[in-house]
Amino acid sequence: MYYETIKVLDCTIRDGGLVNKHDFSLEFVRRLYTLLTAAGVDYMEMGYKNSPELFDPKEYGPWKFCDDDLLWKVKDGIDSKMKMAVMADVGRVNMDAVKPASESPYQMFRVASYVKNIDKGISMVNAFHDMGYETTLNIMAVSRDRGPELDEALHQVNEECKADVLYLVDSFGAFYQEDIDKELARYKGIVKNKKFGFHGHNNQQLAFSNTIQAIINHVDYLDGSVSGMGRGAGNCTTELLLGFLKNPKYDLRPVLDAIQELFLPLQSKYEWGYIIPQMITGMLNRHPQDAIAVRKTEEKDMYRKFYEHMIND
Amino acid sequence: MYYETIKVLDCTIRDGGLVNKHDFSLEFVRRLYTLLTAAGVDYMEMGYKNSPELFDPKEYGPWKFCDDDLLWKVKDGIDSKMKMAVMADVGRVNMDAVKPASESPYQMFRVASYVKNIDKGISMVNAFHDMGYETTLNIMAVSRDRGPELDEALHQVNEECKADVLYLVDSFGAFYQEDIDKELARYKGIVKNKKFGFHGHNNQQLAFSNTIQAIINHVDYLDGSVSGMGRGAGNCTTELLLGFLKNPKYDLRPVLDAIQELFLPLQSKYEWGYIIPQMITGMLNRHPQDAIAVRKTEEKDMYRKFYEHMIND
């Protein structure tokens, strides 16, 4: 038995791009696009739609900007029904450069917003919606900002926002399964006109179990990344997720190929996943930035010192 | 708030010993004993109490046999209230060589038994109980043997077994959180005179979340291992578990020291934890032996081939 409404969104190139400054080759992304298509994945998130006026294209790979031309090149000659998604950060997109959905290579815009920027997030979502895109609103760092300000934001989302999907995002990998139950009950109690999604981080090895917990709570849009590649501790792995879902449209084999062919070599160059400093930030409900920073220093493995620093900070 | 009844049992040297043929130095184990004492851990499992007539002591380290002399040496000069546990496999212990609890360095005997050997397991537990030991009965591979034969075994445990604690063991790392709920309800529905414990494996990155799920179900005895060191995909990590428990008697810092000092170096020599072949055995509810075996061959990273082999086996 399976939930027919479930959609798997692979965010490897977008969230994984935060690990390698979005520096994937076109060949790499085309191969992953082919394999994820074969695996039956519903959406592939290609990166950020950032304005090149805000970030230096010499410093970042092309998937930080996701030019339409680039995404057309990904698709070129590959037969695929998988949809493409891009992510927009509040205040970082040149809205004038976005074409209507009917003329662009991607079908979905995901808008990432903190609670404090929710007005701007909603306004961006609504603009993309009016241009014909499927849209999601991903409220980040909810484990931190879950006081009355979150309720207020959710009411605003319910009343003003045209997003198709509202995402619960565990940016810090701080949620336990009972947090998932509680926050989703809150989301669903206030927001009555949307589907729901979940995006987890693996600081405490809970990204997959929290995703299962979201499924138990009838959440339909599920994020995974191949080998869990994503910022810091990374994400729920696409392979665990597809293995869990009993829907016959998904096939694990092409994802296993992707890991073997594409991600094993990457893992010797870049670090992501469960490591102690990441565990500590997750456990303390803190942004992963301190853990990422300490891993680039000579004190990368001085765990007690990092812990003392974080709890006394 | 915390459950005062909870006990943490660190099984690093025992389950981790399956990774390195029980080849830890005395100095290593004494250091870990000191650090786990400082962390407030309740029990430390030292290894197996196997008969040296059955296994060649030249081929295995001393923690496969756990001579009393050896365990006295671990304790020598260290001030500790932490209790020591040893594990007994059905049919592998020379019962005549076991001294009464009052004369031995360890306080707890854990008996590991498959459902099919439950009579022998119960009889061993009862013998150890009568010698004055705290005892646990750990029924292995329950994800495989959970038909009516398990109910029958549980009735027998309830009626005949003197164990203080009955363990639910997820040997294959195959359980999801709803399996934990269901199996514990079954255990508690039949077995009325024991405390309960949980021992998980991390094939699907669920060992920690399943341990939390056991806590939600009021299970009191929780197994962890430092850095998750244990056979195949390893265990719930002691560091995640102590970080989760709010009991002020536990201190994470000494475990962080242990990881940095003792386990990082080991990780460059031995493999354990979440890797794709281990994920595949967990997902398919199979013993980890095939995954462990393939990792020693040139086909260690041929994931699709291993998957095809396992599903067609």
XYZ file of C-alpha atoms in Angstrom:
626
model
C 0.000 0.000 0.000
C 1.246 3.503 -0.723
C 0.016 7.081 -0.649
C -0.625 7.930 -4.273
C -0.367 11.653 -3.581
C 3.294 11.541 -2.536
C 5.871 13.425 -4.604
C 9.610 13.043 -4.167
C 11.701 16.124 -4.790
C 15.422 15.544 -5.131
C 17.296 18.628 -3.932
C 20.847 17.288 -4.408
C 22.074 19.909 -6.847
C 20.514 22.785 -4.890
C 21.226 21.838 -1.261
C 24.344 19.893 -2.233
C 25.466 22.978 -4.126
C 25.903 24.672 -0.764
C 28.710 22.185 -0.116
C 30.728 22.830 -3.294
C 29.685 26.400 -4.140
C 27.369 25.035 -6.830
C 30.315 23.817 -8.831
C 28.892 20.780 -10.639
C 29.743 20.199 -14.303
C 26.939 20.227 -16.857
C 27.804 16.617 -17.683
C 27.400 15.624 -14.008
C 23.994 17.287 -13.748
C 22.776 15.811 -17.040
C 23.790 12.340 -15.871
C 21.973 12.847 -12.569
C 18.941 14.211 -14.440
C 18.889 11.032 -16.537
C 19.251 8.733 -13.528
C 16.661 10.516 -11.380
C 14.262 10.370 -14.317
C 14.820 6.617 -14.489
C 14.269 6.365 -10.730
C 10.828 7.948 -11.126
C 11.641 11.010 -9.011
C 8.946 13.665 -9.443
C 10.950 16.890 -9.172
C 14.628 17.736 -9.429
C 15.760 20.980 -7.884
C 18.534 22.481 -9.973
C 19.815 25.282 -7.781
C 19.156 28.883 -6.886
C 17.780 31.502 -9.188
C 20.043 34.200 -7.755
C 20.767 37.457 -9.446
C 24.333 37.569 -10.842
C 24.451 41.204 -9.731
C 24.447 40.032 -6.106
C 27.007 37.214 -6.284
C 30.216 37.026 -8.272
C 29.828 34.326 -10.959
C 33.581 33.798 -10.768
C 33.233 32.617 -7.207
C 30.298 30.273 -7.673
C 29.297 27.563 -10.078
C 26.425 28.095 -12.520
C 23.784 26.371 -10.359
C 23.701 29.357 -8.042
C 22.125 31.328 -10.864
C 20.316 28.701 -12.950
C 20.129 30.644 -16.194
C 17.314 29.383 -18.350
C 19.853 28.563 -21.067
C 21.718 26.296 -18.703
C 18.591 24.396 -17.702
C 17.581 23.967 -21.346
C 21.000 22.405 -21.883
C 20.362 19.929 -19.074
C 17.165 18.755 -20.740
C 18.517 18.726 -24.268
C 17.986 15.335 -25.873
C 16.883 13.584 -22.659
C 13.383 12.166 -22.617
C 11.986 13.006 -19.182
C 8.699 13.741 -17.514
C 10.429 14.756 -14.302
C 9.768 18.382 -13.444
C 12.466 20.933 -12.685
C 12.401 23.195 -9.662
C 14.538 26.187 -8.727
C 14.853 27.955 -5.406
C 14.479 31.656 -4.757
C 15.812 33.336 -1.626
C 13.967 36.424 -0.466
C 15.675 39.536 -1.832
C 18.163 37.726 -4.055
C 16.242 37.297 -7.297
C 16.013 39.721 -10.164
C 12.275 39.340 -10.696
C 12.390 41.154 -14.044
C 14.630 38.452 -15.485
C 12.140 35.657 -14.748
C 10.150 34.537 -17.764
C 6.613 33.186 -17.546
C 6.414 29.456 -16.832
C 5.236 28.742 -20.369
C 8.574 29.971 -21.755
C 10.968 28.596 -19.167
C 12.611 25.177 -18.699
C 11.478 24.714 -15.100
C 7.974 24.250 -13.729
C 8.342 24.953 -10.030
C 9.599 27.874 -7.960
C 10.412 27.224 -4.315
C 10.675 30.316 -2.146
C 12.778 30.032 1.028
C 11.914 32.537 3.713
C 12.536 33.027 7.405
C 9.515 33.853 9.531
C 10.731 37.432 9.819
C 10.644 37.896 6.019
C 7.365 36.137 5.483
C 5.715 39.160 3.807
C 8.432 39.294 1.200
C 8.334 35.537 0.782
C 4.583 35.553 0.198
C 4.836 38.366 -2.277
C 7.491 36.484 -4.268
C 5.457 33.274 -4.230
C 2.425 35.149 -5.468
C 4.382 36.764 -8.293
C 5.712 33.371 -9.429
C 2.268 31.839 -9.118
C 0.852 34.559 -11.345
C 3.548 33.779 -13.905
C 2.205 30.247 -14.115
C 4.635 28.340 -11.883
C 3.883 25.657 -9.351
C 5.067 27.200 -6.120
C 6.154 26.195 -2.648
C 6.842 28.336 0.370
C 9.603 26.895 2.557
C 9.660 28.494 5.991
C 13.177 27.982 7.304
C 14.552 27.546 10.821
C 11.164 26.770 12.335
C 12.812 24.953 15.249
C 14.179 28.359 16.277
C 11.286 30.670 15.382
C 8.338 28.692 16.664
C 6.794 31.121 19.113
C 3.665 33.188 18.421
C 5.497 34.792 15.478
C 5.179 31.478 13.631
C 1.428 31.289 14.234
C 1.106 34.799 12.906
C 3.126 33.917 9.803
C 0.993 30.820 9.222
C -2.215 32.848 9.421
C -0.737 35.234 6.897
C 0.208 32.319 4.640
C -3.326 30.958 4.875
C -4.902 34.287 4.009
C -2.525 35.829 1.494
C -0.279 33.213 -0.058
C -0.910 31.464 -3.380
C 1.669 28.693 -2.856
C 0.543 25.190 -3.768
C 2.714 23.643 -1.072
C 3.818 24.860 2.341
C 7.034 23.259 3.583
C 8.006 22.511 7.149
C 11.795 22.920 7.114
C 14.075 21.593 9.849
C 17.049 23.762 8.869
C 19.071 22.919 11.960
C 18.327 19.195 12.157
C 16.945 19.819 15.630
C 13.519 18.194 15.376
C 12.576 14.891 17.002
C 9.574 12.926 15.842
C 7.252 14.548 18.357
C 8.245 17.980 17.050
C 7.179 16.846 13.601
C 3.775 15.773 14.923
C 3.318 19.007 16.852
C 4.446 21.438 14.174
C 2.461 19.725 11.447
C -0.642 19.801 13.636
C -0.046 23.525 14.079
C 0.526 24.050 10.336
C -2.586 22.104 9.402
C -4.657 23.745 12.107
C -4.036 27.170 10.590
C -3.313 26.641 6.892
C -6.328 25.108 5.204
C -5.736 25.654 1.517
C -2.390 24.041 0.735
C -0.560 20.785 0.425
C 2.349 20.222 2.800
C 5.996 19.335 2.364
C 8.923 18.399 4.600
C 12.642 19.133 4.271
C 14.905 17.751 7.001
C 18.583 17.893 7.930
C 20.563 15.006 9.314
C 22.522 16.531 12.200
C 21.090 13.966 14.601
C 20.568 11.156 12.080
C 16.875 11.977 12.120
C 16.276 13.367 8.626
C 14.881 10.065 7.309
C 12.857 9.158 10.395
C 11.420 12.675 10.505
C 10.474 12.302 6.850
C 8.686 9.047 7.696
C 7.004 10.887 10.563
C 5.867 13.523 8.052
C 4.456 10.753 5.830
C 2.562 9.360 8.850
C 1.108 12.881 9.152
C 0.012 12.784 5.472
C 2.622 15.182 4.147
C 2.901 14.744 0.386
C 6.036 16.595 -0.791
C 9.206 14.950 0.455
C 12.730 16.225 -0.082
C 15.697 13.915 -0.422
C 19.207 14.204 -1.782
C 21.427 11.499 -3.210
C 23.882 10.270 -0.556
C 22.287 12.944 1.610
C 24.467 15.611 -0.029
C 23.473 18.968 1.418
C 24.731 21.743 3.632
C 26.403 20.590 6.827
C 24.901 17.325 7.949
C 22.979 17.041 4.696
C 19.488 15.713 4.087
C 17.290 12.685 4.134
C 18.872 10.456 1.505
C 16.931 9.914 -1.697
C 17.937 6.243 -1.586
C 16.420 5.641 1.867
C 13.285 7.502 0.876
C 12.707 5.613 -2.390
C 13.450 2.343 -0.600
C 10.802 3.139 1.970
C 8.059 4.203 -0.425
C 6.192 1.253 -1.803
C 5.011 3.084 -4.899
C 6.013 0.955 -7.916
C 6.757 4.067 -9.965
C 10.000 4.489 -8.018
C 13.086 2.419 -8.776
C 16.068 2.415 -6.440
C 18.580 1.065 -8.949
C 19.377 4.258 -10.890
C 19.972 6.061 -7.593
C 22.429 3.339 -6.594
C 24.161 3.945 -9.942
C 24.294 7.662 -9.207
C 25.913 7.096 -5.815
C 28.508 4.744 -7.202
C 29.304 6.773 -10.291
C 28.873 10.386 -9.203
C 28.790 10.773 -5.434
C 31.483 8.408 -4.133
C 34.149 10.430 -5.983
C 32.639 13.675 -4.649
C 32.761 12.417 -1.079
C 36.513 12.211 -1.206
C 36.617 15.920 -2.116
C 33.845 17.454 -0.028
C 32.470 16.838 3.441
C 28.824 16.476 4.387
C 26.770 14.243 6.651
C 26.714 13.206 10.308
C 29.839 14.445 12.045
C 30.197 15.498 15.664
C 30.253 19.316 15.264
C 27.124 19.043 13.104
C 25.515 16.824 15.727
C 26.272 19.459 18.356
C 24.659 22.316 16.414
C 21.595 20.162 15.733
C 21.292 19.096 19.351
C 21.563 22.714 20.475
C 19.124 23.971 17.846
C 21.707 26.205 16.217
C 22.527 27.156 12.630
C 25.127 24.781 11.097
C 27.446 27.657 10.179
C 29.664 27.291 13.262
C 30.112 23.572 12.648
C 30.944 24.183 8.976
C 33.435 26.872 9.989
C 35.237 24.802 12.629
C 35.683 21.935 10.156
C 37.853 24.229 8.042
C 40.273 24.897 10.899
C 42.936 22.891 12.716
C 40.461 22.454 15.545
C 38.084 20.451 13.362
C 38.185 17.425 15.667
C 38.344 19.197 19.008
C 34.834 18.197 19.898
C 34.699 19.038 23.571
C 36.119 22.512 22.922
C 33.543 23.145 20.203
C 30.765 21.940 22.486
C 31.880 24.210 25.329
C 32.077 27.093 22.877
C 28.564 26.450 21.607
C 26.879 26.022 24.975
C 28.591 29.091 26.413
C 28.102 31.227 23.321
C 11.704 16.454 32.413
C 13.198 12.975 32.175
C 12.300 9.386 32.892
C 14.186 8.568 36.065
C 14.012 4.856 35.351
C 16.112 5.025 32.192
C 19.451 3.197 32.078
C 22.020 3.663 29.331
C 24.075 0.609 28.428
C 27.120 1.278 26.282
C 27.835 -1.766 24.131
C 30.817 -0.368 22.208
C 33.378 -2.945 23.249
C 30.981 -5.857 22.764
C 29.161 -4.924 19.543
C 32.130 -2.898 18.277
C 34.266 -5.951 18.973
C 32.450 -7.670 16.113
C 34.124 -5.126 13.819
C 37.731 -5.715 14.935
C 37.557 -9.297 16.236
C 37.509 -7.971 19.797
C 41.020 -6.681 19.409
C 41.051 -3.643 21.730
C 44.049 -3.020 23.977
C 43.563 -3.081 27.742
C 44.679 0.543 27.823
C 41.974 1.490 25.294
C 39.244 -0.233 27.285
C 40.415 1.239 30.592
C 40.362 4.722 29.076
C 36.860 4.162 27.735
C 35.784 2.758 31.104
C 37.043 5.951 32.771
C 35.333 8.230 30.255
C 31.996 6.387 30.277
C 32.067 6.502 34.078
C 32.534 10.264 33.873
C 29.677 10.477 31.364
C 27.348 8.839 33.878
C 26.659 5.784 31.725
C 24.932 3.059 33.782
C 26.345 -0.130 32.249
C 29.331 -0.894 30.061
C 29.258 -4.119 28.118
C 32.769 -5.556 27.917
C 32.357 -8.322 25.387
C 31.356 -11.970 25.118
C 31.852 -14.607 27.764
C 32.710 -17.240 25.181
C 34.419 -20.486 25.982
C 38.037 -20.508 24.729
C 37.477 -24.143 23.796
C 35.115 -23.004 21.036
C 37.118 -20.146 19.514
C 40.847 -19.875 18.956
C 42.228 -17.167 21.265
C 44.969 -16.556 18.702
C 42.361 -15.421 16.216
C 40.369 -13.123 18.487
C 41.117 -10.419 20.998
C 40.520 -11.012 24.712
C 37.084 -9.340 24.788
C 35.590 -12.330 23.050
C 36.255 -14.335 26.213
C 36.164 -11.726 28.992
C 38.165 -13.637 31.577
C 37.384 -12.409 35.055
C 41.064 -11.515 35.480
C 40.918 -9.229 32.478
C 37.833 -7.401 33.761
C 39.407 -6.962 37.194
C 42.345 -5.324 35.400
C 39.982 -2.902 33.676
C 38.606 -1.764 37.025
C 41.918 -1.690 38.857
C 42.482 1.717 40.429
C 39.525 3.403 38.728
C 36.792 4.744 40.953
C 33.531 3.879 39.232
C 29.958 3.039 40.093
C 29.235 2.040 36.505
C 28.241 -1.602 36.268
C 29.867 -4.104 33.915
C 27.893 -6.391 31.648
C 28.973 -9.342 29.534
C 27.116 -11.127 26.787
C 26.467 -14.845 26.507
C 25.491 -16.519 23.259
C 23.411 -19.644 23.544
C 25.647 -22.709 23.456
C 28.951 -20.834 23.552
C 29.561 -20.422 27.272
C 31.296 -22.826 29.594
C 28.794 -22.523 32.416
C 31.081 -24.302 34.876
C 33.666 -21.555 34.561
C 31.229 -18.808 35.608
C 31.633 -17.698 39.219
C 28.785 -16.424 41.361
C 28.109 -12.709 40.960
C 29.470 -11.977 44.416
C 32.942 -13.122 43.308
C 33.056 -11.736 39.782
C 33.953 -8.303 38.403
C 30.735 -7.878 36.390
C 27.174 -7.509 37.604
C 25.079 -8.217 34.539
C 24.747 -11.132 32.144
C 23.000 -10.510 28.838
C 21.869 -13.598 26.989
C 21.405 -13.306 23.227
C 19.057 -15.837 21.704
C 17.158 -16.361 18.500
C 13.497 -17.251 18.812
C 14.307 -20.819 17.787
C 16.700 -21.217 20.739
C 14.515 -19.552 23.298
C 14.408 -22.579 25.622
C 18.163 -22.641 25.847
C 18.280 -18.864 26.251
C 15.808 -18.966 29.120
C 17.652 -21.772 30.818
C 20.935 -19.798 30.631
C 19.293 -16.641 31.937
C 17.820 -18.568 34.840
C 21.176 -20.109 35.717
C 22.854 -16.681 35.746
C 19.994 -15.226 37.751
C 20.413 -17.962 40.347
C 24.112 -17.099 40.558
C 23.151 -13.595 41.608
C 23.526 -11.665 38.335
C 21.253 -9.026 36.911
C 20.087 -10.565 33.660
C 18.658 -9.562 30.324
C 17.280 -11.721 27.566
C 17.940 -10.234 24.122
C 15.801 -11.859 21.457
C 17.617 -11.280 18.188
C 16.378 -10.854 14.620
C 12.797 -10.182 15.663
C 12.134 -8.344 12.388
C 12.571 -11.711 10.689
C 10.999 -14.087 13.241
C 7.875 -12.192 14.174
C 5.148 -14.637 13.320
C 3.264 -16.777 15.836
C 6.603 -18.306 16.870
C 7.492 -14.995 18.515
C 4.234 -14.879 20.503
C 4.927 -18.386 21.686
C 8.446 -17.439 22.753
C 7.134 -14.387 24.598
C 4.610 -16.483 26.513
C 7.400 -18.816 27.474
C 9.543 -15.871 28.601
C 6.674 -14.572 30.703
C 6.095 -17.926 32.349
C 9.558 -19.394 32.714
C 12.214 -16.734 32.477
C 13.835 -14.969 35.430
C 15.418 -12.158 33.372
C 15.087 -8.663 34.823
C 14.968 -7.104 31.374
C 13.628 -8.315 28.044
C 15.248 -6.667 25.034
C 13.668 -5.911 21.690
C 16.575 -6.256 19.259
C 16.535 -4.899 15.712
C 19.468 -7.006 14.512
C 18.990 -6.145 10.851
C 18.208 -2.430 11.200
C 14.929 -3.112 9.440
C 12.459 -1.560 11.865
C 10.610 1.704 11.263
C 9.043 3.629 14.111
C 5.679 1.927 13.689
C 7.340 -1.472 14.022
C 8.756 -0.328 17.352
C 5.286 0.673 18.549
C 3.742 -2.590 17.372
C 6.391 -4.990 18.649
C 6.605 -3.271 22.024
C 2.824 -3.433 22.373
C 3.072 -7.131 21.609
C 5.931 -7.641 24.102
C 4.120 -5.730 26.830
C 0.830 -7.439 26.101
C 2.359 -10.833 26.832
C 5.283 -10.268 29.181
C 4.048 -8.775 32.448
C 6.896 -9.285 34.864
C 9.921 -7.612 33.283
C 11.453 -4.309 32.374
C 12.129 -3.698 28.671
C 15.163 -2.732 26.662
C 15.935 -1.769 23.064
C 18.992 -2.421 20.896
C 18.923 -1.016 17.366
C 21.112 -1.095 14.275
C 21.674 1.818 11.963
C 21.338 0.304 8.484
C 18.629 2.813 7.599
C 19.824 5.641 9.857
C 16.996 4.753 12.220
C 18.822 3.376 15.262
C 18.560 6.649 17.178
C 15.001 7.502 16.169
C 13.898 3.946 16.978
C 15.530 4.326 20.393
C 13.557 7.544 20.918
C 10.453 5.644 19.820
C 11.262 3.005 22.444
C 11.568 5.762 25.071
C 8.153 7.092 24.010
C 6.922 3.547 24.695
C 8.467 3.639 28.198
C 11.356 1.320 27.495
C 13.998 1.793 30.195
C 17.166 0.014 29.061
C 18.753 1.710 26.054
C 21.816 0.507 24.174
C 24.240 2.877 22.529
C 27.810 2.662 21.291
C 30.372 5.419 20.960
C 30.496 6.686 17.371
C 27.931 3.976 16.734
C 30.721 1.355 16.541
C 29.081 -2.031 16.054
C 28.667 -4.796 13.528
C 27.842 -3.642 10.031
C 25.914 -0.407 10.165
C 26.544 -0.138 13.894
C 24.251 1.129 16.622
C 22.487 4.104 18.034
C 25.357 6.388 19.027
C 25.933 6.908 22.735
C 26.559 10.602 22.022
C 23.156 11.149 20.384
C 21.443 9.229 23.153
C 23.073 11.141 26.025
C 22.426 14.407 24.213
C 18.752 13.549 23.945
C 18.217 12.426 27.545
C 17.630 15.352 29.816
C 18.776 13.525 32.931
C 21.445 15.696 34.598
C 23.410 12.637 35.643
C 24.633 12.248 32.065
C 27.441 14.391 30.667
C 28.191 14.438 26.958
C 31.709 15.850 27.265
C 33.625 12.674 28.196
C 31.986 10.864 25.275
C 33.163 13.635 22.948
C 36.653 13.080 24.366
C 36.347 9.361 23.708
C 35.381 9.928 20.080
C 38.220 12.346 19.460
C 40.865 10.361 21.282
C 39.900 6.736 20.716
C 37.404 6.322 17.890
C 38.561 8.716 15.183
C 41.827 6.759 14.849
C 39.867 3.470 14.778
C 37.631 4.729 12.000
C 40.576 4.993 9.665
C 41.302 1.279 10.257
C 37.870 -0.317 10.456
C 34.571 0.258 8.708
C 31.186 0.527 10.358
C 28.117 2.722 9.972
C 25.700 3.730 7.231
C 26.974 2.533 3.861
C 24.933 1.447 0.875
C 25.300 -2.354 1.120
C 24.316 -2.133 4.800
C 21.340 0.035 3.850
C 20.270 -2.583 1.325
C 20.356 -5.465 3.840
C 18.416 -3.366 6.370
C 15.833 -2.339 3.795
C 15.377 -5.963 2.734
C 15.253 -7.254 6.329
C 18.319 -9.423 5.863
C 21.278 -10.327 8.055
C 24.198 -7.896 7.548
C 26.620 -10.717 6.734
C 26.300 -10.319 2.958
C 26.980 -6.602 3.173
C 29.987 -7.155 5.413
C 31.283 -9.801 3.013
C 30.903 -7.713 -0.157
C 32.789 -4.827 1.481
C 35.858 -7.069 1.648
C 35.842 -7.704 -2.091
C 36.663 -5.669 -5.179
C 32.941 -5.286 -5.741
C 32.497 -3.330 -2.511
C 31.039 -0.304 -4.308
C 29.017 -2.092 -6.968
C 25.765 -1.166 -5.369
C 23.300 -2.056 -8.085
C 24.874 -5.472 -8.552
C 24.687 -6.145 -4.806
C 21.054 -5.014 -4.740
C 20.122 -7.275 -7.647
C 21.919 -10.140 -5.945
C 20.038 -9.565 -2.687
C 16.571 -9.192 -4.172
C 17.011 -12.232 -6.392
C 18.655 -14.343 -3.723
